[in-house]
Amino acid sequence: MIFSARNMVVISVRLLVALGLLQVLTFAALLKAERTDSQLLLFPNATSGERHSSGYCAMYEICGERSDGKVLNCPYSTPAVMPDEFLSAKIQSLCPMISGNVCCTETQFDTLRAQVQQAIPFLVGCPACLRNFLNLFCELSCSPNQSMFINVTSITKGNCTSTVDAIDFYVSDAFGEGLYNSCKDVKFGTMNTRAIQFIGAGARNFKEWFAFIGHQAELGTPGSPYAINFKSRPESSGMELMNVSVYLCGDTSLGCSCGDCPSSPVCSDYEPPSPQEKDACLISLGSMKVKCIEFSLAILYIVLVSAFFGWGLFHRTRERRTPSSNTKPLLNFEDEKHTAMKVHGMVPLETNAQLSAVQGYMSRFYRRYGTWVAKNPTLVLCMSLAVVLILCLGLIRFKVETRPEKLWVGPGSRAAEEKNFFDSHLAPFYRIEQLILATMPDIKSGKSSSIVSDDNIQLLFQIQKKVDGLRANYSGSMVSLTDICLKPMGQDCATQSVLQYFKMDPANYYRYGGVQHVEYCFQHYTSVDTCMSAFGAPLDPSTALGGFSGNNYTEASAFILTYPVNNAIGGTGNENGKSVAWEKAFIQLVKDELLPMVQSRNLTLSFSSESSIEEELKRESTADVITISISYLVMFAYISITLGDASHLSSFYVSSKLLLGLSGVIVVMLSVLGSVGFFSAIGVKSTLIIMEVIPFLVLAVGVDNMCILVHAVKRQPLGLPLEERISNALVEVGPSITLASLSEVLAFAVGSFIPMPACRVFSMFAALAVFLDFLLQVTAFVALIVYDFMRAEDNRIDCFPCIKVHFSSMESDEGINQRKPGFLAWYMQEVHAPILGIWGVKIAVVAAFFAFTLASIALCTRIEPGLEQQIVLPRDSYLQGYFNDVSEYLRIGPPLYFVVKDYNYSVSRASLVPESSYIAKPAASWLDDFLVWMSPEAFGCCRKFVNDSYCPPDDQPPCCSPDEGYCALGGVCKDCTTCFRHSDLNSGRPSTEQFREKLPWFLNALPSADCAKGGHGAYTSSVDLNGYEIGVIQASEFRTYHTPLNKQADYVNSLRAAREFSSRVSDALKIQIFPYSVFYMFFEQYLDIWRTALINIAIALGAVFIVCLVITSSVWSSAIILLVLAMIIVDLMGVMACLDIQLNAVSVVNLIMSIGIAVEFCVHLSHAFSVSQGDRNQRATKALGTMGASVFSGITLTKFVGVLVLYFSRSEIFVVYYFQMYLALVLIGFLHGLVFLPVILSMVGPPSVYDVPLKQQEEEPPSTPA
């Protein structure tokens, strides 16, 4: 997912807007004719004096030229001349408003027409603009009433003649305003910008435009050779304003496109998308403003807490007034011990209890099964391991998927289908190799200095020399950049670098003028031949510079070098193999040579290649092996310690459970391998996250059940046979383990509905691994427990069971056989439970937890969708700095293509509101340029020989030899004519046959100064010509660019805005249109990530509720578990908002898995509560006494120590999405499971499963300890 500075002009046309482009703006620069020495002979009445009257000229003929060759007018006030019929017809063809006498000769007009044709292709897309523009200069040059609105204010005297140095040109505001309004939106499609940027320097009104036109150019620079002062009020008597009719671009008879004239009536139905409405609902509380949702939740909290407090006060008062209260003093330890013995095996559980059918069946099953396992541990162990080992055979087909598009994009996604369509019908997006050189910021001010200096440009030449000389070995052949680079115009690579202003040749550096030439080209990169790139297209400075504001390119603090490389469809093939080999060598070159070279100049260098992401992801697979291994070892050590118990150090080596803990870890690993083997056998590829996270996850989940099983067996009276102890333990905890495991499996399986392949596969592997782990725990691990207890009772050393030791009788009884309650059990029953039993504490606990939940709901609205690219990479990856520099320095966003089956003339209008559309520039429309190229007005473009074959412009071979310094008129192309006359077209549009015939001509036509609209290079791959003969273009694209996208939210919003816009236009035009950009595939998931998350969380919670309901047959108990789980998930999302953890497929999977893991904190305690006797307070106390210690030591601490090690991971994704989220889950789950849940159960818990009424229990004599 790399969105570097995509090349803006790689496929742009070879737009050679020559020096005469700006000269066309003034009559002086347009006129290039021979000087006439016979002025006074032809016009004996001519004088240099001024005469402002109808029928007189203010300037006539050429009387000199400047030292740079620009011609200067004669300040002769002569009568207008009647042209001959041929000249009159020629003038009428270009200036239909002028008839009769004129103030220009035939030679002048021919030169004017030849130069004007360079400007026509820019404006002909909007005939109204073109006509107004031509009228301005037709009136200036040939109007018979020229002297009425032109006043020569300054002349320069030479040896024999005088020349004009400055004039006043009186033009009405109405004409100026009309001219500007008709031209301000006209596109310059091949450069994805507006024509006014080039012919008006981006003028914002007609006065700024006129000021730009009239500025007197310095020697050797484009522009007028003398000053033209546009004025709107005549200062001399007899003068008037030039005020010819103005054509509106909205005039439907002139056929302006909506892209060039948004105000046209036919475009009124296609307004650009309005800015998205933001949540502006605020409530003012004094000087503070609060969001409506936060205010509503605060009110809701106050109401709930008040109601709850009132209910608690009423209930408490009623209890005090009722002598025969059901409350009963908490049992002392001896009474509790007796009750626990009764529950755990001294009296069969199902004797007095009203169990549900499922619970009764499970209890009977586990009692018989436990006895059978205890008698046949070897058989059970061998059978269970055999099944898993058979599944592990699938590992021989084990494969790992590392391709980003296969990991993060679903095959059925809309974005994937659109990408496949784009690649197959048009052309796959090119590969990008990029370098970013930047200056170091000043320590005091924090600002970076300009990088545009002589030394830094020379450094670029050194870097380019090394890149050009780089060779990579691919299958025995040496590959260079020229072998794989993109060459849209010929033989030169389309490298994006400021070195293009020197044709990539260091010999041109001082020849062209060094740094001054670069700064000059920043402003004239489209109009000066020496500023053109080596590959023949203008280089936009914004693609080669970074760290500047507006158009202040000289302030740039970074050079951006981009090397576009050819790409193959599907990312495979010989061409991509060569590219990947070169990219690896390129990265190594940068690390070994370029980086030290740049750093020695006190500059920074960041870099990337197309294959960098994939290579760094592969490296990440080994980056955290040590960290993960340490995490496993820490969990293993903790398991071994917590499973064992020894009151005397001398018996530790017998009572420890090190071998049992190691066996449990092996069981977990076998379940993971079995899951991976099964899916590998059916052809599902694994991922690196699966291999690193699932073992840890299953171990964290599996350890809980191991601890609970071992502790349950240890709680059984030693007087019972081992078979009965195992049986009673399974009856006690088997149902809750089954309930928790099935809930976890279902919760994990829900993640398989997520469309992202990496997360879907992860969920599938995890669900099967947890299920296999559960089966192995109730089979193989129970058999291992039997072996371990037999070993301990036979006084055999742990890890060395062949060695038997002998203890004294007293030491044996006290050290091994005697079971005393541990510290945790004592704390839970004697300290924790009594504190939670206080009414004030209960009220405070409920109020605090509901406050946290409601606050988390408010915080959830601040969670942003996305997955920062830096997070998925190792912390020490070179791409970390690259992504930071991309965000800081780039001033243009990724390319955007609107793909259509027919022309969408309103695509470019979205760029008018970039803050909502995220579209930076108007679209480059091949159809607009094609129609302009075919237009008879663009007489230098679509031309044909007398044999109807294609005739190129006059400045291209064979009309002009490249070796000739000047292309003279005539020669082989002297008889070429325009392809069509106006009468050949239908309302200015070609017929189907004309369209079909000339489209290939256009796509193969090279752009040049005489015709900048040639389609070769700019639109070579923009149109799919397959089947176009039938009059249907199957696919075509219109190119533009996104605004700079710096945050994940920007990428998501830009995708949403582009799709909304294209959907509106598709509905309006009844054609299929879709937007495409290279990053859409990876960000499509975030459009509906909230809906996906909520649906999957709801399904997971519903699955857990159904499992609980089926097993317990208690809606009451299942509802409480559901409430606690929902609160845990909501609180976890609140923590995500506080930690700025984004919502993506990884965090959604974590949230879903959190439901399964959180079940562990609730189910065991809830089950113990339901099978305990007494009132709610007593049962909550008993549940904490029996299961609280196991939940804390076997669930909370086990996960805590394992998660804690992940903090030291080298991968940020482990730290953020596994350390932070899992640590938050452990802490939140612990608080809800051991604080909030006991309080809720003691207040509104379900009734006990025992059928003996409480009052009847109170009438019975108290039981004596067994």
GROMACS .gro file of C-alpha atoms in nm, residues 1044-1247:
model
  204
 1044PRO     CA    1  -0.240   1.542  -0.114
 1045LEU     CA    2  -0.358   1.258   0.110
 1046ASN     CA    3  -0.167   1.259   0.437
 1047LYS     CA    4  -0.391   1.065   0.675
 1048GLN     CA    5  -0.577   0.739   0.650
 1049ALA     CA    6  -0.904   0.930   0.675
 1050ASP     CA    7  -0.802   1.131   0.367
 1051TYR     CA    8  -0.761   0.813   0.162
 1052VAL     CA    9  -1.096   0.677   0.280
 1053ASN     CA   10  -1.282   1.004   0.223
 1054SER     CA   11  -1.125   1.053  -0.121
 1055LEU     CA   12  -1.242   0.707  -0.228
 1056ARG     CA   13  -1.591   0.773  -0.095
 1057ALA     CA   14  -1.610   1.115  -0.263
 1058ALA     CA   15  -1.491   0.979  -0.599
 1059ARG     CA   16  -1.745   0.697  -0.591
 1060GLU     CA   17  -2.030   0.925  -0.490
 1061PHE     CA   18  -1.944   1.166  -0.769
 1062SER     CA   19  -1.913   0.897  -1.037
 1063SER     CA   20  -2.237   0.738  -0.919
 1064ARG     CA   21  -2.423   1.066  -0.962
 1065VAL     CA   22  -2.285   1.120  -1.308
 1066SER     CA   23  -2.353   0.758  -1.406
 1067ASP     CA   24  -2.716   0.795  -1.304
 1068ALA     CA   25  -2.748   1.123  -1.490
 1069LEU     CA   26  -2.583   1.010  -1.813
 1070LYS     CA   27  -2.707   0.649  -1.802
 1071ILE     CA   28  -2.359   0.511  -1.863
 1072GLN     CA   29  -2.124   0.311  -1.647
 1073ILE     CA   30  -1.852   0.519  -1.477
 1074PHE     CA   31  -1.625   0.417  -1.195
 1075PRO     CA   32  -1.322   0.583  -1.035
 1076TYR     CA   33  -0.991   0.403  -1.009
 1077SER     CA   34  -0.671   0.474  -0.822
 1078VAL     CA   35  -0.398   0.238  -0.715
 1079PHE     CA   36  -0.480   0.264  -0.344
 1080TYR     CA   37  -0.854   0.198  -0.375
 1081MET     CA   38  -0.809  -0.177  -0.340
 1082PHE     CA   39  -0.655  -0.141   0.002
 1083PHE     CA   40  -0.892   0.122   0.139
 1084GLU     CA   41  -1.223  -0.008   0.011
 1085GLN     CA   42  -1.270  -0.211   0.328
 1086TYR     CA   43  -1.282   0.107   0.537
 1087LEU     CA   44  -1.591   0.241   0.364
 1088ASP     CA   45  -1.804  -0.008   0.555
 1089ILE     CA   46  -1.566  -0.103   0.835
 1090TRP     CA   47  -1.801   0.025   1.106
 1091ARG     CA   48  -2.093  -0.170   0.966
 1092THR     CA   49  -1.875  -0.479   0.929
 1093ALA     CA   50  -1.747  -0.442   1.285
 1094LEU     CA   51  -2.088  -0.392   1.443
 1095ILE     CA   52  -2.249  -0.677   1.247
 1096ASN     CA   53  -1.974  -0.922   1.334
 1097ILE     CA   54  -1.966  -0.817   1.698
 1098ALA     CA   55  -2.343  -0.858   1.716
 1099ILE     CA   56  -2.322  -1.204   1.554
 1100ALA     CA   57  -2.044  -1.307   1.793
 1101LEU     CA   58  -2.239  -1.186   2.096
 1102GLY     CA   59  -2.550  -1.358   1.966
 1103ALA     CA   60  -2.357  -1.683   1.916
 1104VAL     CA   61  -2.224  -1.669   2.273
 1105PHE     CA   62  -2.573  -1.595   2.406
 1106ILE     CA   63  -2.722  -1.891   2.218
 1107VAL     CA   64  -2.449  -2.128   2.341
 1108CYS     CA   65  -2.501  -2.010   2.700
 1109LEU     CA   66  -2.875  -2.041   2.663
 1110VAL     CA   67  -2.856  -2.393   2.520
 1111ILE     CA   68  -2.616  -2.519   2.786
 1112THR     CA   69  -2.761  -2.340   3.091
 1113SER     CA   70  -3.127  -2.314   2.979
 1114SER     CA   71  -3.129  -1.988   3.171
 1115VAL     CA   72  -3.221  -1.669   2.987
 1116TRP     CA   73  -3.141  -1.481   3.306
 1117SER     CA   74  -2.785  -1.608   3.336
 1118SER     CA   75  -2.723  -1.581   2.961
 1119ALA     CA   76  -2.847  -1.220   2.960
 1120ILE     CA   77  -2.609  -1.122   3.241
 1121ILE     CA   78  -2.316  -1.282   3.057
 1122LEU     CA   79  -2.421  -1.099   2.739
 1123LEU     CA   80  -2.441  -0.768   2.926
 1124VAL     CA   81  -2.094  -0.807   3.074
 1125LEU     CA   82  -1.943  -0.911   2.740
 1126ALA     CA   83  -2.103  -0.615   2.564
 1127MET     CA   84  -1.967  -0.378   2.829
 1128ILE     CA   85  -1.618  -0.528   2.792
 1129ILE     CA   86  -1.623  -0.476   2.416
 1130VAL     CA   87  -1.758  -0.122   2.441
 1131ASP     CA   88  -1.500  -0.033   2.707
 1132LEU     CA   89  -1.226  -0.184   2.492
 1133MET     CA   90  -1.335   0.037   2.203
 1134GLY     CA   91  -1.325   0.335   2.435
 1135VAL     CA   92  -0.965   0.249   2.521
 1136MET     CA   93  -0.893   0.222   2.147
 1137ALA     CA   94  -1.014   0.578   2.104
 1138CYS     CA   95  -0.795   0.700   2.390
 1139LEU     CA   96  -0.488   0.521   2.248
 1140ASP     CA   97  -0.564   0.635   1.889
 1141ILE     CA   98  -0.595   0.277   1.770
 1142GLN     CA   99  -0.767   0.277   1.433
 1143LEU     CA  100  -1.055   0.059   1.324
 1144ASN     CA  101  -0.944  -0.190   1.061
 1145ALA     CA  102  -0.968  -0.558   0.989
 1146VAL     CA  103  -0.699  -0.637   1.246
 1147SER     CA  104  -0.871  -0.447   1.526
 1148VAL     CA  105  -1.212  -0.584   1.423
 1149VAL     CA  106  -1.076  -0.939   1.448
 1150ASN     CA  107  -0.927  -0.848   1.785
 1151LEU     CA  108  -1.264  -0.716   1.903
 1152ILE     CA  109  -1.437  -1.033   1.791
 1153MET     CA  110  -1.172  -1.252   1.951
 1154SER     CA  111  -1.200  -1.040   2.263
 1155ILE     CA  112  -1.555  -1.165   2.299
 1156GLY     CA  113  -1.429  -1.522   2.303
 1157ILE     CA  114  -1.149  -1.444   2.544
 1158ALA     CA  115  -1.376  -1.233   2.767
 1159VAL     CA  116  -1.607  -1.532   2.801
 1160GLU     CA  117  -1.337  -1.688   3.020
 1161PHE     CA  118  -1.376  -1.408   3.273
 1162CYS     CA  119  -1.753  -1.456   3.299
 1163VAL     CA  120  -1.861  -1.814   3.232
 1164HIS     CA  121  -1.668  -1.992   3.506
 1165LEU     CA  122  -1.777  -1.751   3.779
 1166SER     CA  123  -2.137  -1.748   3.653
 1167HIS     CA  124  -2.144  -2.128   3.647
 1168ALA     CA  125  -2.004  -2.149   4.000
 1169PHE     CA  126  -2.269  -1.898   4.114
 1170SER     CA  127  -2.550  -2.102   3.959
 1171VAL     CA  128  -2.446  -2.429   4.131
 1172SER     CA  129  -2.387  -2.272   4.474
 1173GLN     CA  130  -2.637  -2.266   4.760
 1174GLY     CA  131  -2.757  -1.976   4.971
 1175ASP     CA  132  -2.880  -1.627   4.894
 1176ARG     CA  133  -2.722  -1.417   4.622
 1177ASN     CA  134  -2.457  -1.265   4.850
 1178GLN     CA  135  -2.353  -1.604   4.980
 1179ARG     CA  136  -2.347  -1.762   4.635
 1180ALA     CA  137  -2.139  -1.475   4.497
 1181THR     CA  138  -1.896  -1.523   4.784
 1182LYS     CA  139  -1.877  -1.897   4.725
 1183ALA     CA  140  -1.826  -1.845   4.351
 1184LEU     CA  141  -1.538  -1.607   4.419
 1185GLY     CA  142  -1.391  -1.849   4.673
 1186THR     CA  143  -1.398  -2.148   4.439
 1187MET     CA  144  -1.336  -1.991   4.096
 1188GLY     CA  145  -1.201  -1.642   4.170
 1189ALA     CA  146  -0.847  -1.763   4.232
 1190SER     CA  147  -0.852  -1.975   3.916
 1191VAL     CA  148  -0.982  -1.686   3.708
 1192PHE     CA  149  -0.720  -1.451   3.846
 1193SER     CA  150  -0.419  -1.684   3.833
 1194GLY     CA  151  -0.514  -1.904   3.539
 1195ILE     CA  152  -0.672  -1.642   3.315
 1196THR     CA  153  -0.570  -1.290   3.417
 1197LEU     CA  154  -0.208  -1.338   3.519
 1198THR     CA  155  -0.137  -1.595   3.246
 1199LYS     CA  156  -0.247  -1.356   2.973
 1200PHE     CA  157  -0.086  -1.061   3.146
 1201VAL     CA  158   0.265  -1.206   3.160
 1202GLY     CA  159   0.238  -1.331   2.803
 1203VAL     CA  160   0.109  -1.000   2.667
 1204LEU     CA  161   0.363  -0.796   2.860
 1205VAL     CA  162   0.653  -0.939   2.660
 1206LEU     CA  163   0.497  -0.817   2.333
 1207TYR     CA  164   0.582  -0.461   2.439
 1208PHE     CA  165   0.938  -0.527   2.330
 1209SER     CA  166   0.835  -0.635   1.980
 1210ARG     CA  167   1.015  -0.470   1.688
 1211SER     CA  168   0.694  -0.458   1.485
 1212GLU     CA  169   0.466  -0.169   1.565
 1213ILE     CA  170   0.161  -0.373   1.471
 1214PHE     CA  171   0.236  -0.615   1.757
 1215VAL     CA  172   0.279  -0.331   2.003
 1216VAL     CA  173  -0.040  -0.149   1.900
 1217TYR     CA  174  -0.282  -0.424   1.807
 1218TYR     CA  175  -0.163  -0.708   2.028
 1219PHE     CA  176   0.017  -0.560   2.326
 1220GLN     CA  177  -0.203  -0.254   2.382
 1221MET     CA  178  -0.537  -0.409   2.284
 1222TYR     CA  179  -0.477  -0.743   2.460
 1223LEU     CA  180  -0.341  -0.574   2.772
 1224ALA     CA  181  -0.648  -0.350   2.779
 1225LEU     CA  182  -0.867  -0.658   2.731
 1226VAL     CA  183  -0.698  -0.844   3.018
 1227LEU     CA  184  -0.738  -0.551   3.256
 1228ILE     CA  185  -1.095  -0.472   3.150
 1229GLY     CA  186  -1.191  -0.840   3.155
 1230PHE     CA  187  -1.039  -0.885   3.500
 1231LEU     CA  188  -1.226  -0.586   3.641
 1232HIS     CA  189  -1.556  -0.691   3.488
 1233GLY     CA  190  -1.516  -1.059   3.574
 1234LEU     CA  191  -1.394  -1.025   3.932
 1235VAL     CA  192  -1.549  -0.692   4.036
 1236PHE     CA  193  -1.853  -0.598   3.829
 1237LEU     CA  194  -1.992  -0.949   3.763
 1238PRO     CA  195  -1.992  -1.061   4.131
 1239VAL     CA  196  -2.170  -0.739   4.225
 1240ILE     CA  197  -2.435  -0.784   3.956
 1241LEU     CA  198  -2.483  -1.150   4.049
 1242SER     CA  199  -2.517  -1.061   4.418
 1243MET     CA  200  -2.787  -0.808   4.330
 1244VAL     CA  201  -2.985  -0.951   4.038
 1245GLY     CA  202  -2.828  -1.292   3.976
 1246PRO     CA  203  -3.033  -1.593   3.860
 1247PRO     CA  204  -3.167  -1.844   4.113
   0.00000   0.00000   0.00000
